[in-house]
Amino acid sequence: MSTAVIKYNGGMGRWEPDARARLEQAALELYGEGGFEKTTVADIANRAGLTERTFFRHFADKREVLFGGAGMLKELLVNSVADAPHSAAPIDAIGAAVESVGALLQERRESARRRQAIIDANAELQERELIKLASLASALAEALRGRGVSDSAASLASEAGVAVFKIAFERWINETNQANLPQIVRESLAELKVVTAGK
Amino acid sequence: MSTAVIKYNGGMGRWEPDARARLEQAALELYGEGGFEKTTVADIANRAGLTERTFFRHFADKREVLFGGAGMLKELLVNSVADAPHSAAPIDAIGAAVESVGALLQERRESARRRQAIIDANAELQERELIKLASLASALAEALRGRGVSDSAASLASEAGVAVFKIAFERWINETNQANLPQIVRESLAELKVVTAGK
């Protein structure tokens, strides 16, 4: 690809290598300042210094800015489960997968925190988040069944994994110090094991 | 209260001792036949032989016919947790609570099955069901904290309990024989304990 093409591709829209990230950043800022409902796609494009047309090349609507990463999370979870050693127990394959998501989010703590505050302030977004988590649990269960785990054990281990993630994430988001999400995931899974053992 | 009042209370609406149950029955039939979206409140009232006015004395809208029992479920869960012996481990207090819901639903198998088929066919209703389950998990966690259980153990045990319920309910709904929901709840909780122990 020539430098000319990188800079300008003929009027259909400049090639903006960081357009998606700039739109995400602008949207998080605006949702946090004025609220999710009041922010328009035009506001977001404007703040990012891009056009609405560019926005819609990256996102179906303003809600999808907050949920566009779900596909990547799902892929990461499913691949982690598939890559776990054959000898790993289902719950430990799930634990490794949830930890890998924790490691990814750890790098994005500030935007994760801002995103969560926006979701907490809006009932419709909370519903969408619950759907996302349910869909991740289904994907995890499917990945476990691909390892030969029975239907019910796959579902139970996956639901337990998502529960661990939810609780670890909430702890991580609310802690003020330099909390480490993968570490909190490990601690929460260990605590779940103690709790379900009836202690 | 006089017999005359029971039969007729002056034109503001007859006292219909079974109106709520008749409306629920009519709604389940109609949602199953023509779909949730296409059914109107007028259709439901008509099928039940009641007025729309009576419908709205019992339900805020047609969706609430399917979710009107959530408050009762929550009360049953919270009371069961509170009533568990002081010596019961958190997960076993939760297990007893989920089992008590299982016993209640066991008596209503046919309507539970029909309700679930309606929900499975409609994305908006599935969202509402996820919200209901999340709200039940919060109520369970709150009840455990009331017993002096730590925040994180209360959340983990409650999320685990809701996962057990979801999986047991799905098994129960899909089995053709005379499956017993409280029994399936016990089996699923036992399996969760095995799974989280890493076996």
GROMACS .gro file of N, CA and C in nm, chain B residues 10-123:
model
  342
  209GLY      N    1  -7.105  -0.278   4.300
  209GLY     CA    2  -7.159  -0.147   4.266
  209GLY      C    3  -7.115  -0.091   4.133
  210GLY      N    4  -7.073  -0.177   4.042
  210GLY     CA    5  -7.048  -0.128   3.905
  210GLY      C    6  -6.903  -0.093   3.880
  211MET      N    7  -6.821  -0.074   3.984
  211MET     CA    8  -6.679  -0.041   3.962
  211MET      C    9  -6.601  -0.166   3.919
  212GLY      N   10  -6.668  -0.277   3.907
  212GLY     CA   11  -6.599  -0.402   3.873
  212GLY      C   12  -6.644  -0.510   3.968
  213ARG      N   13  -6.684  -0.624   3.914
  213ARG     CA   14  -6.726  -0.731   4.003
  213ARG      C   15  -6.606  -0.784   4.079
  214TRP      N   16  -6.631  -0.838   4.195
  214TRP     CA   17  -6.523  -0.902   4.270
  214TRP      C   18  -6.503  -1.039   4.211
  215GLU      N   19  -6.391  -1.060   4.148
  215GLU     CA   20  -6.365  -1.186   4.079
  215GLU      C   21  -6.255  -1.259   4.154
  216PRO      N   22  -6.292  -1.352   4.239
  216PRO     CA   23  -6.190  -1.411   4.327
  216PRO      C   24  -6.078  -1.480   4.249
  217ASP      N   25  -6.106  -1.530   4.129
  217ASP     CA   26  -6.002  -1.599   4.054
  217ASP      C   27  -5.961  -1.522   3.929
  218ALA      N   28  -5.986  -1.392   3.928
  218ALA     CA   29  -5.960  -1.312   3.807
  218ALA      C   30  -5.813  -1.321   3.765
  219ARG      N   31  -5.723  -1.308   3.861
  219ARG     CA   32  -5.581  -1.308   3.828
  219ARG      C   33  -5.540  -1.439   3.761
  220ALA      N   34  -5.584  -1.549   3.821
  220ALA     CA   35  -5.549  -1.680   3.766
  220ALA      C   36  -5.610  -1.699   3.628
  221ARG      N   37  -5.733  -1.650   3.609
  221ARG     CA   38  -5.799  -1.665   3.478
  221ARG      C   39  -5.727  -1.582   3.373
  222LEU      N   40  -5.684  -1.462   3.411
  222LEU     CA   41  -5.611  -1.377   3.317
  222LEU      C   42  -5.477  -1.441   3.279
  223GLU      N   43  -5.409  -1.497   3.378
  223GLU     CA   44  -5.280  -1.563   3.351
  223GLU      C   45  -5.299  -1.680   3.254
  224GLN      N   46  -5.400  -1.759   3.283
  224GLN     CA   47  -5.430  -1.875   3.199
  224GLN      C   48  -5.462  -1.832   3.055
  225ALA      N   49  -5.546  -1.731   3.043
  225ALA     CA   50  -5.585  -1.681   2.910
  225ALA      C   51  -5.462  -1.626   2.836
  226ALA      N   52  -5.378  -1.551   2.908
  226ALA     CA   53  -5.260  -1.492   2.845
  226ALA      C   54  -5.164  -1.600   2.795
  227LEU      N   55  -5.139  -1.701   2.879
  227LEU     CA   56  -5.049  -1.809   2.837
  227LEU      C   57  -5.102  -1.879   2.713
  228GLU      N   58  -5.232  -1.902   2.710
  228GLU     CA   59  -5.293  -1.966   2.592
  228GLU      C   60  -5.270  -1.880   2.468
  229LEU      N   61  -5.303  -1.753   2.480
  229LEU     CA   62  -5.297  -1.665   2.363
  229LEU      C   63  -5.153  -1.641   2.317
  230TYR      N   64  -5.061  -1.623   2.412
  230TYR     CA   65  -4.920  -1.603   2.375
  230TYR      C   66  -4.869  -1.727   2.303
  231GLY      N   67  -4.914  -1.844   2.349
  231GLY     CA   68  -4.871  -1.970   2.288
  231GLY      C   69  -4.931  -1.989   2.149
  232GLU      N   70  -5.054  -1.945   2.131
  232GLU     CA   71  -5.123  -1.965   2.003
  232GLU      C   72  -5.077  -1.864   1.897
  233GLY      N   73  -5.084  -1.736   1.933
  233GLY     CA   74  -5.061  -1.633   1.831
  233GLY      C   75  -4.930  -1.557   1.849
  234GLY      N   76  -4.857  -1.588   1.955
  234GLY     CA   77  -4.733  -1.515   1.982
  234GLY      C   78  -4.757  -1.401   2.080
  235PHE      N   79  -4.654  -1.369   2.155
  235PHE     CA   80  -4.664  -1.263   2.256
  235PHE      C   81  -4.693  -1.128   2.192
  236GLU      N   82  -4.621  -1.095   2.083
  236GLU     CA   83  -4.634  -0.961   2.023
  236GLU      C   84  -4.775  -0.934   1.974
  237LYS      N   85  -4.837  -1.034   1.914
  237LYS     CA   86  -4.966  -1.010   1.847
  237LYS      C   87  -5.083  -1.007   1.944
  238THR      N   88  -5.062  -1.057   2.065
  238THR     CA   89  -5.172  -1.062   2.161
  238THR      C   90  -5.191  -0.927   2.228
  239THR      N   91  -5.316  -0.881   2.238
  239THR     CA   92  -5.344  -0.754   2.306
  239THR      C   93  -5.408  -0.781   2.442
  240VAL      N   94  -5.406  -0.678   2.525
  240VAL     CA   95  -5.473  -0.688   2.655
  240VAL      C   96  -5.621  -0.716   2.635
  241ALA      N   97  -5.680  -0.655   2.531
  241ALA     CA   98  -5.822  -0.679   2.502
  241ALA      C   99  -5.847  -0.827   2.472
  242ASP      N  100  -5.756  -0.888   2.394
  242ASP     CA  101  -5.770  -1.032   2.365
  242ASP      C  102  -5.770  -1.114   2.494
  243ILE      N  103  -5.677  -1.078   2.584
  243ILE     CA  104  -5.662  -1.156   2.708
  243ILE      C  105  -5.788  -1.143   2.793
  244ALA      N  106  -5.832  -1.019   2.811
  244ALA     CA  107  -5.952  -0.996   2.893
  244ALA      C  108  -6.071  -1.070   2.834
  245ASN      N  109  -6.083  -1.064   2.703
  245ASN     CA  110  -6.193  -1.128   2.633
  245ASN      C  111  -6.191  -1.280   2.654
  246ARG      N  112  -6.073  -1.339   2.636
  246ARG     CA  113  -6.061  -1.484   2.654
  246ARG      C  114  -6.094  -1.525   2.798
  247ALA      N  115  -6.058  -1.438   2.892
  247ALA     CA  116  -6.082  -1.470   3.033
  247ALA      C  117  -6.226  -1.436   3.075
  248GLY      N  118  -6.301  -1.372   2.986
  248GLY     CA  119  -6.437  -1.332   3.020
  248GLY      C  120  -6.439  -1.218   3.120
  249LEU      N  121  -6.336  -1.131   3.114
  249LEU     CA  122  -6.325  -1.019   3.207
  249LEU      C  123  -6.303  -0.891   3.128
  250THR      N  124  -6.299  -0.778   3.198
  250THR     CA  125  -6.279  -0.651   3.127
  250THR      C  126  -6.131  -0.612   3.128
  251GLU      N  127  -6.094  -0.523   3.037
  251GLU     CA  128  -5.958  -0.470   3.037
  251GLU      C  129  -5.928  -0.399   3.169
  252ARG      N  130  -6.032  -0.334   3.222
  252ARG     CA  131  -6.017  -0.265   3.349
  252ARG      C  132  -5.972  -0.363   3.459
  253THR      N  133  -6.033  -0.480   3.458
  253THR     CA  134  -5.994  -0.583   3.555
  253THR      C  135  -5.850  -0.627   3.530
  254PHE      N  136  -5.815  -0.645   3.402
  254PHE     CA  137  -5.676  -0.681   3.370
  254PHE      C  138  -5.580  -0.582   3.436
  255PHE      N  139  -5.606  -0.453   3.417
  255PHE     CA  140  -5.511  -0.353   3.466
  255PHE      C  141  -5.515  -0.336   3.619
  256ARG      N  142  -5.616  -0.393   3.683
  256ARG     CA  143  -5.610  -0.395   3.829
  256ARG      C  144  -5.508  -0.498   3.876
  257HIS      N  145  -5.480  -0.596   3.791
  257HIS     CA  146  -5.388  -0.703   3.832
  257HIS      C  147  -5.248  -0.691   3.772
  258PHE      N  148  -5.238  -0.633   3.652
  258PHE     CA  149  -5.109  -0.630   3.582
  258PHE      C  150  -5.086  -0.494   3.517
  259ALA      N  151  -4.962  -0.446   3.521
  259ALA     CA  152  -4.930  -0.316   3.460
  259ALA      C  153  -4.939  -0.324   3.308
  260ASP      N  154  -4.899  -0.438   3.251
  260ASP     CA  155  -4.906  -0.455   3.106
  260ASP      C  156  -4.901  -0.604   3.075
  261LYS      N  157  -4.903  -0.637   2.946
  261LYS     CA  158  -4.913  -0.779   2.911
  261LYS      C  159  -4.786  -0.856   2.942
  262ARG      N  160  -4.674  -0.786   2.951
  262ARG     CA  161  -4.549  -0.853   2.986
  262ARG      C  162  -4.550  -0.898   3.132
  263GLU      N  163  -4.613  -0.816   3.216
  263GLU     CA  164  -4.611  -0.847   3.359
  263GLU      C  165  -4.691  -0.971   3.396
  264VAL      N  166  -4.778  -1.016   3.303
  264VAL     CA  167  -4.848  -1.142   3.330
  264VAL      C  168  -4.745  -1.255   3.345
  265LEU      N  169  -4.635  -1.244   3.269
  265LEU     CA  170  -4.532  -1.348   3.271
  265LEU      C  171  -4.433  -1.331   3.387
  266PHE      N  172  -4.430  -1.212   3.446
  266PHE     CA  173  -4.328  -1.185   3.547
  266PHE      C  174  -4.388  -1.144   3.682
  267GLY      N  175  -4.520  -1.151   3.689
  267GLY     CA  176  -4.588  -1.111   3.813
  267GLY      C  177  -4.554  -1.199   3.932
  268GLY      N  178  -4.502  -1.320   3.905
  268GLY     CA  179  -4.469  -1.410   4.015
  268GLY      C  180  -4.330  -1.387   4.073
  269ALA      N  181  -4.254  -1.293   4.014
  269ALA     CA  182  -4.115  -1.275   4.057
  269ALA      C  183  -4.106  -1.229   4.202
  270GLY      N  184  -4.199  -1.144   4.242
  270GLY     CA  185  -4.198  -1.094   4.380
  270GLY      C  186  -4.217  -1.207   4.480
  271MET      N  187  -4.307  -1.299   4.445
  271MET     CA  188  -4.334  -1.412   4.534
  271MET      C  189  -4.212  -1.504   4.540
  272LEU      N  190  -4.149  -1.527   4.426
  272LEU     CA  191  -4.028  -1.610   4.423
  272LEU      C  192  -3.919  -1.549   4.511
  273LYS      N  193  -3.904  -1.417   4.498
  273LYS     CA  194  -3.801  -1.349   4.576
  273LYS      C  195  -3.828  -1.364   4.726
  274GLU      N  196  -3.954  -1.346   4.764
  274GLU     CA  197  -3.990  -1.358   4.905
  274GLU      C  198  -3.962  -1.499   4.956
  275LEU      N  199  -3.999  -1.597   4.875
  275LEU     CA  200  -3.978  -1.737   4.913
  275LEU      C  201  -3.828  -1.766   4.931
  276LEU      N  202  -3.747  -1.717   4.837
  276LEU     CA  203  -3.602  -1.738   4.846
  276LEU      C  204  -3.542  -1.673   4.969
  277VAL      N  205  -3.579  -1.547   4.989
  277VAL     CA  206  -3.522  -1.471   5.101
  277VAL      C  207  -3.563  -1.533   5.235
  278ASN      N  208  -3.693  -1.572   5.244
  278ASN     CA  209  -3.738  -1.633   5.369
  278ASN      C  210  -3.671  -1.768   5.393
  279SER      N  211  -3.651  -1.844   5.287
  279SER     CA  212  -3.587  -1.975   5.303
  279SER      C  213  -3.444  -1.959   5.354
  280VAL      N  214  -3.373  -1.860   5.299
  280VAL     CA  215  -3.235  -1.838   5.345
  280VAL      C  216  -3.237  -1.794   5.491
  281ALA      N  217  -3.328  -1.704   5.525
  281ALA     CA  218  -3.335  -1.656   5.663
  281ALA      C  219  -3.370  -1.768   5.760
  282ASP      N  220  -3.453  -1.864   5.713
  282ASP     CA  221  -3.500  -1.971   5.800
  282ASP      C  222  -3.403  -2.089   5.811
  283ALA      N  223  -3.299  -2.089   5.729
  283ALA     CA  224  -3.206  -2.203   5.734
  283ALA      C  225  -3.139  -2.207   5.872
  284PRO      N  226  -3.109  -2.328   5.920
  284PRO     CA  227  -3.046  -2.340   6.052
  284PRO      C  228  -2.919  -2.255   6.058
  285HIS      N  229  -2.892  -2.201   6.174
  285HIS     CA  230  -2.776  -2.115   6.191
  285HIS      C  231  -2.647  -2.187   6.149
  286SER      N  232  -2.645  -2.318   6.168
  286SER     CA  233  -2.524  -2.396   6.137
  286SER      C  234  -2.507  -2.424   5.988
  287ALA      N  235  -2.611  -2.394   5.907
  287ALA     CA  236  -2.602  -2.429   5.764
  287ALA      C  237  -2.496  -2.344   5.695
  288ALA      N  238  -2.413  -2.407   5.611
  288ALA     CA  239  -2.317  -2.332   5.529
  288ALA      C  240  -2.396  -2.248   5.429
  289PRO      N  241  -2.339  -2.132   5.387
  289PRO     CA  242  -2.409  -2.044   5.291
  289PRO      C  243  -2.461  -2.120   5.169
  290ILE      N  244  -2.377  -2.206   5.109
  290ILE     CA  245  -2.421  -2.273   4.987
  290ILE      C  246  -2.539  -2.366   5.016
  291ASP      N  247  -2.547  -2.419   5.138
  291ASP     CA  248  -2.658  -2.509   5.169
  291ASP      C  249  -2.785  -2.431   5.204
  292ALA      N  250  -2.769  -2.312   5.262
  292ALA     CA  251  -2.885  -2.224   5.281
  292ALA      C  252  -2.943  -2.186   5.145
  293ILE      N  253  -2.854  -2.155   5.050
  293ILE     CA  254  -2.897  -2.122   4.914
  293ILE      C  255  -2.962  -2.244   4.847
  294GLY      N  256  -2.900  -2.359   4.866
  294GLY     CA  257  -2.955  -2.481   4.807
  294GLY      C  258  -3.096  -2.508   4.855
  295ALA      N  259  -3.119  -2.489   4.986
  295ALA     CA  260  -3.253  -2.512   5.041
  295ALA      C  261  -3.353  -2.412   4.982
  296ALA      N  262  -3.308  -2.288   4.964
  296ALA     CA  263  -3.397  -2.185   4.909
  296ALA      C  264  -3.435  -2.219   4.764
  297VAL      N  265  -3.335  -2.258   4.686
  297VAL     CA  266  -3.362  -2.290   4.545
  297VAL      C  267  -3.451  -2.413   4.536
  298GLU      N  268  -3.431  -2.507   4.626
  298GLU     CA  269  -3.515  -2.625   4.629
  298GLU      C  270  -3.660  -2.590   4.661
  299SER      N  271  -3.679  -2.491   4.748
  299SER     CA  272  -3.817  -2.454   4.783
  299SER      C  273  -3.888  -2.390   4.663
  300VAL      N  274  -3.813  -2.317   4.583
  300VAL     CA  275  -3.872  -2.264   4.459
  300VAL      C  276  -3.904  -2.380   4.364
  301GLY      N  277  -3.813  -2.478   4.363
  301GLY     CA  278  -3.838  -2.597   4.281
  301GLY      C  279  -3.967  -2.667   4.319
  302ALA      N  280  -3.992  -2.676   4.451
  302ALA     CA  281  -4.113  -2.743   4.498
  302ALA      C  282  -4.238  -2.666   4.456
  303LEU      N  283  -4.227  -2.532   4.459
  303LEU     CA  284  -4.341  -2.449   4.417
  303LEU      C  285  -4.370  -2.469   4.268
  304LEU      N  286  -4.263  -2.466   4.187
  304LEU     CA  287  -4.282  -2.478   4.042
  304LEU      C  288  -4.329  -2.619   4.003
  305GLN      N  289  -4.286  -2.716   4.081
  305GLN     CA  290  -4.325  -2.855   4.052
  305GLN      C  291  -4.477  -2.869   4.044
  306GLU      N  292  -4.546  -2.790   4.125
  306GLU     CA  293  -4.693  -2.793   4.127
  306GLU      C  294  -4.752  -2.725   4.003
  307ARG      N  295  -4.667  -2.653   3.929
  307ARG     CA  296  -4.718  -2.573   3.817
  307ARG      C  297  -4.642  -2.606   3.691
  308ARG      N  298  -4.612  -2.731   3.676
  308ARG     CA  299  -4.525  -2.773   3.567
  308ARG      C  300  -4.576  -2.728   3.430
  309GLU      N  301  -4.704  -2.753   3.404
  309GLU     CA  302  -4.755  -2.726   3.270
  309GLU      C  303  -4.748  -2.576   3.238
  310SER      N  304  -4.785  -2.492   3.334
  310SER     CA  305  -4.781  -2.348   3.302
  310SER      C  306  -4.636  -2.299   3.298
  311ALA      N  307  -4.547  -2.359   3.379
  311ALA     CA  308  -4.404  -2.321   3.373
  311ALA      C  309  -4.347  -2.355   3.236
  312ARG      N  310  -4.386  -2.468   3.184
  312ARG     CA  311  -4.337  -2.513   3.054
  312ARG      C  312  -4.388  -2.421   2.942
  313ARG      N  313  -4.516  -2.386   2.950
  313ARG     CA  314  -4.573  -2.298   2.848
  313ARG      C  315  -4.511  -2.159   2.856
  314ARG      N  316  -4.495  -2.110   2.979
  314ARG     CA  317  -4.434  -1.979   2.998
  314ARG      C  318  -4.293  -1.977   2.936
  315GLN      N  319  -4.216  -2.083   2.960
  315GLN     CA  320  -4.079  -2.085   2.911
  315GLN      C  321  -4.074  -2.086   2.758
  316ALA      N  322  -4.167  -2.159   2.695
  316ALA     CA  323  -4.170  -2.164   2.548
  316ALA      C  324  -4.198  -2.024   2.491
  317ILE      N  325  -4.284  -1.949   2.559
  317ILE     CA  326  -4.316  -1.812   2.515
  317ILE      C  327  -4.192  -1.722   2.528
  318ILE      N  328  -4.123  -1.735   2.640
  318ILE     CA  329  -4.003  -1.654   2.664
  318ILE      C  330  -3.892  -1.690   2.565
  319ASP      N  331  -3.876  -1.818   2.540
  319ASP     CA  332  -3.770  -1.861   2.446
  319ASP      C  333  -3.793  -1.805   2.306
  320ALA      N  334  -3.917  -1.771   2.274
  320ALA     CA  335  -3.950  -1.726   2.138
  320ALA      C  336  -3.937  -1.575   2.121
  321ASN      N  337  -3.896  -1.504   2.227
  321ASN     CA  338  -3.900  -1.357   2.221
  321ASN      C  339  -3.778  -1.296   2.290
  322ALA      N  340  -3.698  -1.223   2.214
  322ALA     CA  341  -3.572  -1.170   2.268
  322ALA      C  342  -3.595  -1.074   2.384
   0.00000   0.00000   0.00000
